[in-house]
Coordinates of C-alpha atoms in Angstrom, one line a residue:
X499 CA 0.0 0.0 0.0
X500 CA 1.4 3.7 -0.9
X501 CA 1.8 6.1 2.0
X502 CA -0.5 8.4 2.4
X503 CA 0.0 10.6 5.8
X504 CA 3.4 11.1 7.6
X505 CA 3.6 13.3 10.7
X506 CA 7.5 14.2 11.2
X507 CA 8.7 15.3 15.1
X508 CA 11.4 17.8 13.9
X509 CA 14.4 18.7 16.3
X510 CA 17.6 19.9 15.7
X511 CA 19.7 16.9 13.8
X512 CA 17.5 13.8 13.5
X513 CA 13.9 13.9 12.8
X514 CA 11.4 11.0 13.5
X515 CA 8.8 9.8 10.9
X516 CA 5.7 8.1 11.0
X517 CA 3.6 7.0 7.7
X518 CA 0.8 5.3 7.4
X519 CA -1.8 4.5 4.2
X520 CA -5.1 5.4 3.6
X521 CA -6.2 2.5 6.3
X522 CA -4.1 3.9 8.7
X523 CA -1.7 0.7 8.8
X524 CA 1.8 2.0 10.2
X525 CA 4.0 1.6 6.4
X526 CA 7.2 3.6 8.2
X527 CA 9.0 4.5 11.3
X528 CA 12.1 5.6 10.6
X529 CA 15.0 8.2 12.0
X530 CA 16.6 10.9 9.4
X531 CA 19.1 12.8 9.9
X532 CA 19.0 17.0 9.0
X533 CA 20.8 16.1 5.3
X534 CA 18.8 13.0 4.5
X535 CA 15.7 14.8 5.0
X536 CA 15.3 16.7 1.6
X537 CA 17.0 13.7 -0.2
X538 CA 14.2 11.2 1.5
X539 CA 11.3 12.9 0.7
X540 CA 11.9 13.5 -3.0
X541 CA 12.0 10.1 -3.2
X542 CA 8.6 9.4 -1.9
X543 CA 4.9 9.7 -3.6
X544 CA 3.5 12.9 -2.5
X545 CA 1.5 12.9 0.6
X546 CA 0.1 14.7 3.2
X547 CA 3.3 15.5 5.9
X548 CA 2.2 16.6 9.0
X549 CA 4.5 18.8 11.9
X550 CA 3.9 20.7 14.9
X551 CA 4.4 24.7 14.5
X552 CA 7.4 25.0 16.7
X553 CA 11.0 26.5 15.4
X554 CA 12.5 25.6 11.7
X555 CA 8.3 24.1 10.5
X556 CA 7.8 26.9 8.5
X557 CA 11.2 26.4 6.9
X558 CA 10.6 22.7 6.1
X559 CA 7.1 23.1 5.2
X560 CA 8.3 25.7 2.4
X561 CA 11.6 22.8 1.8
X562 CA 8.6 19.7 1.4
X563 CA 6.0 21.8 -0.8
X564 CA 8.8 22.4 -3.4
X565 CA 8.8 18.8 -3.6
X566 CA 5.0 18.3 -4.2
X567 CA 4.3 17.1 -0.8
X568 CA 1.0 19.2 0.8
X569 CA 2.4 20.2 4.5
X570 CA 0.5 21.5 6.8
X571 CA 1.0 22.6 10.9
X572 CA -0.2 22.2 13.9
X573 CA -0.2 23.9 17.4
X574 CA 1.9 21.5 19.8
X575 CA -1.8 21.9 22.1
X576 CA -3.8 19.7 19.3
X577 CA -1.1 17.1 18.7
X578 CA -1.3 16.4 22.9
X579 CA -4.2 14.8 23.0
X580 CA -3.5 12.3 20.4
X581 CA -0.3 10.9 22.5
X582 CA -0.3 7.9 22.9
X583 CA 1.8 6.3 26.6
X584 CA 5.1 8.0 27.6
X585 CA 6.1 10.7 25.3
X586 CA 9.1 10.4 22.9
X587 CA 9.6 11.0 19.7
X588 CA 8.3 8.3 18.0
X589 CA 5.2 8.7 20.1
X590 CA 5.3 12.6 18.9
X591 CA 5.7 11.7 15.4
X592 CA 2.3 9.1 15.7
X593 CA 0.3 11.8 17.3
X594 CA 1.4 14.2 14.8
X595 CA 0.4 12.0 11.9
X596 CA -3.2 11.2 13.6
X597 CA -3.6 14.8 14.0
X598 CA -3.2 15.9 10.7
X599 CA -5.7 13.8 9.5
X600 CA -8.4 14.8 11.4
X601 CA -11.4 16.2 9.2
X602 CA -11.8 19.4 12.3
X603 CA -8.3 20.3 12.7
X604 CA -6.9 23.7 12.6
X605 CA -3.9 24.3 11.4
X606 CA -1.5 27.0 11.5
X607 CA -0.6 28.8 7.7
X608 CA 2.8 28.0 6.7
X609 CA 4.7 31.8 6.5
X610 CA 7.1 32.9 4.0
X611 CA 10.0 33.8 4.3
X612 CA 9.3 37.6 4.3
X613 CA 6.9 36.9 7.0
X614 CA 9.7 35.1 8.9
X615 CA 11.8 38.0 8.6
X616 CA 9.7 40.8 9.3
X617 CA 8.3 38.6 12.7
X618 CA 12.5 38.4 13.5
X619 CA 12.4 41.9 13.4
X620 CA 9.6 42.5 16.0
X621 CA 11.1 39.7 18.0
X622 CA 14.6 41.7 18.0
X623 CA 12.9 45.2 18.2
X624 CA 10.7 43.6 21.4
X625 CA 14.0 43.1 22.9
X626 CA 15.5 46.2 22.6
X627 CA 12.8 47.9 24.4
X628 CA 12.6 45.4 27.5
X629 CA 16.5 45.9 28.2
X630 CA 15.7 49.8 27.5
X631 CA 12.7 49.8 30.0
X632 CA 15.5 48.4 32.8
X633 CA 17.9 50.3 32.0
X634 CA 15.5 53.3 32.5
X635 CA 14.5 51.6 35.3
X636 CA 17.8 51.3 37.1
X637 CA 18.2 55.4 36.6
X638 CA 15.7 56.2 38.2
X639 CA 16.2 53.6 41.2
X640 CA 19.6 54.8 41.8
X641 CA 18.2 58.0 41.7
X642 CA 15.6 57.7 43.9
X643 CA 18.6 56.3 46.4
X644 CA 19.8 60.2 46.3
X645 CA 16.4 61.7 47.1
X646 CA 15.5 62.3 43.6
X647 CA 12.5 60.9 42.0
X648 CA 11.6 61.4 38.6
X649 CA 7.8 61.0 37.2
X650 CA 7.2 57.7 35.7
X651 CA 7.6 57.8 31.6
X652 CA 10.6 57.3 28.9
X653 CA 10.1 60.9 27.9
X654 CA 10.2 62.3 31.1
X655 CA 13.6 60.7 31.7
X656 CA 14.7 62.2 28.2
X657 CA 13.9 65.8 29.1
X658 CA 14.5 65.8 32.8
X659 CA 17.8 63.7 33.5
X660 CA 20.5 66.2 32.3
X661 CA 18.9 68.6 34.0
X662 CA 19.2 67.0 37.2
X663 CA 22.7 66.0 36.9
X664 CA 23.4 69.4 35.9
X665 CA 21.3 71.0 39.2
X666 CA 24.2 72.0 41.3
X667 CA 22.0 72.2 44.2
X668 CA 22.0 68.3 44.7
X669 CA 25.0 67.0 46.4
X670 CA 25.5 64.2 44.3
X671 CA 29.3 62.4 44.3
X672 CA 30.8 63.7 40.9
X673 CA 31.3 59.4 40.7
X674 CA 27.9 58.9 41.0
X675 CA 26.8 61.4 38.2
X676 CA 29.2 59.9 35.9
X677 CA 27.7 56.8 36.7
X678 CA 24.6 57.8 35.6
X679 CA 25.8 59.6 32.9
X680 CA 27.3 56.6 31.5
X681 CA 23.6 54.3 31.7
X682 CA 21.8 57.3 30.3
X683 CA 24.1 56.8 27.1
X684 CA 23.5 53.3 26.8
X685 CA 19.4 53.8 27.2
X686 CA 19.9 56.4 24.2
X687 CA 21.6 53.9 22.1
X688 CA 19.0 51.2 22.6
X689 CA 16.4 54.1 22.0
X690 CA 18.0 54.4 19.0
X691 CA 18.0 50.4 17.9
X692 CA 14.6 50.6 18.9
X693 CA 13.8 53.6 17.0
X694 CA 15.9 52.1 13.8
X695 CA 13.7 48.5 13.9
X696 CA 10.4 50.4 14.1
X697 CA 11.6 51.9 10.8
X698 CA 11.9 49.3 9.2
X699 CA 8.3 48.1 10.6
X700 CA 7.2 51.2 9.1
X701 CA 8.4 50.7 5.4
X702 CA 7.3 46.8 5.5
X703 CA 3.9 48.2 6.2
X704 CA 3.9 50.8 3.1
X705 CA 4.5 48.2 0.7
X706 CA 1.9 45.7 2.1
X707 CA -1.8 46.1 1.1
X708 CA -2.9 43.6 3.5
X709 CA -1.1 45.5 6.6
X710 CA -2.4 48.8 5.3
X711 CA -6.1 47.2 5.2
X712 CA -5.4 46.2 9.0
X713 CA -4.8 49.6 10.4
X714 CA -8.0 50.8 9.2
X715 CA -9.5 49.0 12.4
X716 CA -9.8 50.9 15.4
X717 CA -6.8 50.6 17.9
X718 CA -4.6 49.1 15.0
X719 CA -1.2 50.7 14.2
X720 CA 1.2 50.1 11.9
X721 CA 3.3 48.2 14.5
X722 CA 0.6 45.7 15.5
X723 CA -0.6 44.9 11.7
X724 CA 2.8 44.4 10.2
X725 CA 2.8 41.8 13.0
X726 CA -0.6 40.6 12.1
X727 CA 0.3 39.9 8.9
X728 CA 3.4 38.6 9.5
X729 CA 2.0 36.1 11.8
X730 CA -1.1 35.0 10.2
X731 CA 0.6 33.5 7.0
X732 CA -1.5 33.8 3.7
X733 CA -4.8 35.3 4.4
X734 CA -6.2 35.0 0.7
X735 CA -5.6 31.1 1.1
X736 CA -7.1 31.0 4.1
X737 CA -10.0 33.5 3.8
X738 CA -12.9 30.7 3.4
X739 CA -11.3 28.7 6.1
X740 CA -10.6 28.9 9.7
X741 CA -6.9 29.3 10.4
X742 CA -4.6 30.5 13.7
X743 CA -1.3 31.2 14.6
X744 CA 0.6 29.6 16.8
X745 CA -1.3 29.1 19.5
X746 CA -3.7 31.5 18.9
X747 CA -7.1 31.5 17.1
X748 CA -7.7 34.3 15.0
X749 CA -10.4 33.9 13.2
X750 CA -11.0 34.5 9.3
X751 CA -10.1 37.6 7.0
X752 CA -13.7 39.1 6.9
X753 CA -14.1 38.9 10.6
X754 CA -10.9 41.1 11.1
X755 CA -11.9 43.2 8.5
X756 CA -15.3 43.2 10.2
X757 CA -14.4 45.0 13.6

C-alpha cells in the first residue's frame, strides 16, 4: 500500500517519521538525519506530511511543498491529545500524523519567508525595548537612592535627567553622576535600535496592502498589523477557512476586517 500521511517530530539533527496508508496501517517508522531529509522525501509519492508549529516548520514546510508534498502545521496543544503512553519521539511523530488527518483540525498557515523576517524583526525590536525599560528603570532607582524621583515615563527621563545632573544644588558624588551619565548613554543607544527596527516596521507596512487594510480597524497601528500579517501567513488562502497562529485562534479575514 502507498503512503498516504506522515507526521514528522522535527528537532535539531535527527527527525522521527511516521507513515501510514489510507487505512491507517503504520508503512514507516524511521529516523533521518538533518541532510537526509530533503534527499528522503523527494524520493517518496507525494502525501500529506504533517508537523507541529514549533522552530524551523515553517522552513521545512516551504523545503517539502517544493517537492510536491502538501504540509500543513499544527499547534503543539492539538497534537497532545492524540499521544499515545510516555512521550518520545516516535510517540510525537504518531500523534502528529493522527492529528493531521483529522477532518476538524486547525492548522496553523505555513509563512514565508518575508513573513519570517519581518516577525525576527519584531522579535529583535521587542528586545530592545525590555532591556531599555531596565535600563530606564535602574536610573531612576539609583536615583531615587539620592532623594531624587523622577515622574514615571521614557520621555520624562529624556527631558528631565540632564537637567538634574546638571542641578548644582543636589549634592551628588561627581562618581555617582558619571555613573549615571554613562547608563543614560547606553538607554539612548537602545532608544536608537529601537527607534531604527520600528523603521523598518514602518516601510514593511507601506508596501503591504494587507497591513495597510489592517490599520483601518480601530486601535490598530502600523506596528501591530505588520505583525498581524506577519504572523497570520496567507490570508487569501485561508479566507474561506478557519486558520490560527501559533497558538492563537484568529479567526478568518472578513471577521478582522469586520471589527
Amino acid at each position: 500500500m502507498k503512503i498516504t500521511t506522515v507526521g514528522i517530530d522535527l528537532a535539531k539533527n535527527v527527525f522521527q517519521v511516521h507513515g501510514v496508508d489510507e487505512r491507517g496501517h503504520v508503512m514507516l517508522k524511521k529516523q533521518l538525519k538533518r541532510d537526509q531529509m530533503l534527499v528522503y522525501f523527494a524520493n517518496l509519492p507525494a502525501c500529506l506530511i504533517g508537523m507541529e508549529a514549533c522552530s524551523g516548520a515553517h522552513y521545512w514546510a516551504r523545503q517539502l511543498r517544493q517537492l510536491g508534498h502538501e504540509v500543513r502545521l499544527i499547534a503543539p496543544q492539538f497534537v497532545k491529545p492524540y499521544v499515545k503512553g510516555n512521550k518520545h519521539d516516535a510517540a510525537d511523530a504518531a500523534a502528529i500524523c493522527e492529528a493531521v488527518s483529522r477532518p476538524h483540525m486547525r492548522f496553523v498557515p505555513v509563512k514565508t519567508e518575508d513573513q519570517q523576517a519581518i516577525l525576527a524583526v519584531h522579535r529583535v525590536r521587542d528586545g530592545f525595548v525590555k532591556a531599555r525599560t531596565a535600563v530606564a528603570n535602574q536610573i531612576c532607582g539609583l536615583l531615587s537612592e539620592f532623594g531624587l524621583v523622577l515622574p514615571q515615563g521614557i520621555q520624562i527621563l529624556r527631558h528631565r535627567l540632564y537637567e538634574l545632573l546638571d542641578d548644582a544644588t543636589h549634592e551628588l558624588p561627581e562618581l555617582f553622576r558619571t555613573l549615571i551619565r554613562s547608563l543614560y548613554e547606553h538607554f539612548k543607544t537602545l532608544d536608537q535600535q529601537v527607534h531604527e527596527h520600528e523603521v523598518v516596521l514602518l516601510n514593511w507596512h507601506k508596501n503591504h496592502a494587507d497591513s495597510q487594510l489592517l490599520e483601518t480597524i480601530p486601535g490598530i497601528g502600523p506596528i501591530t498589523a505588520t505583525a498581524l500579517v506577519a504572523s497570520i501567513g496567507d490570508i487569501h488562502a485561508y479566507e474561506n477557512n478557519a486558520w490560527q497562529t501559533e497558538g492563537d485562534h484568529i479567526g478568518s479575514k472578513d471577521k478582522l476586517a469586520a471589527k
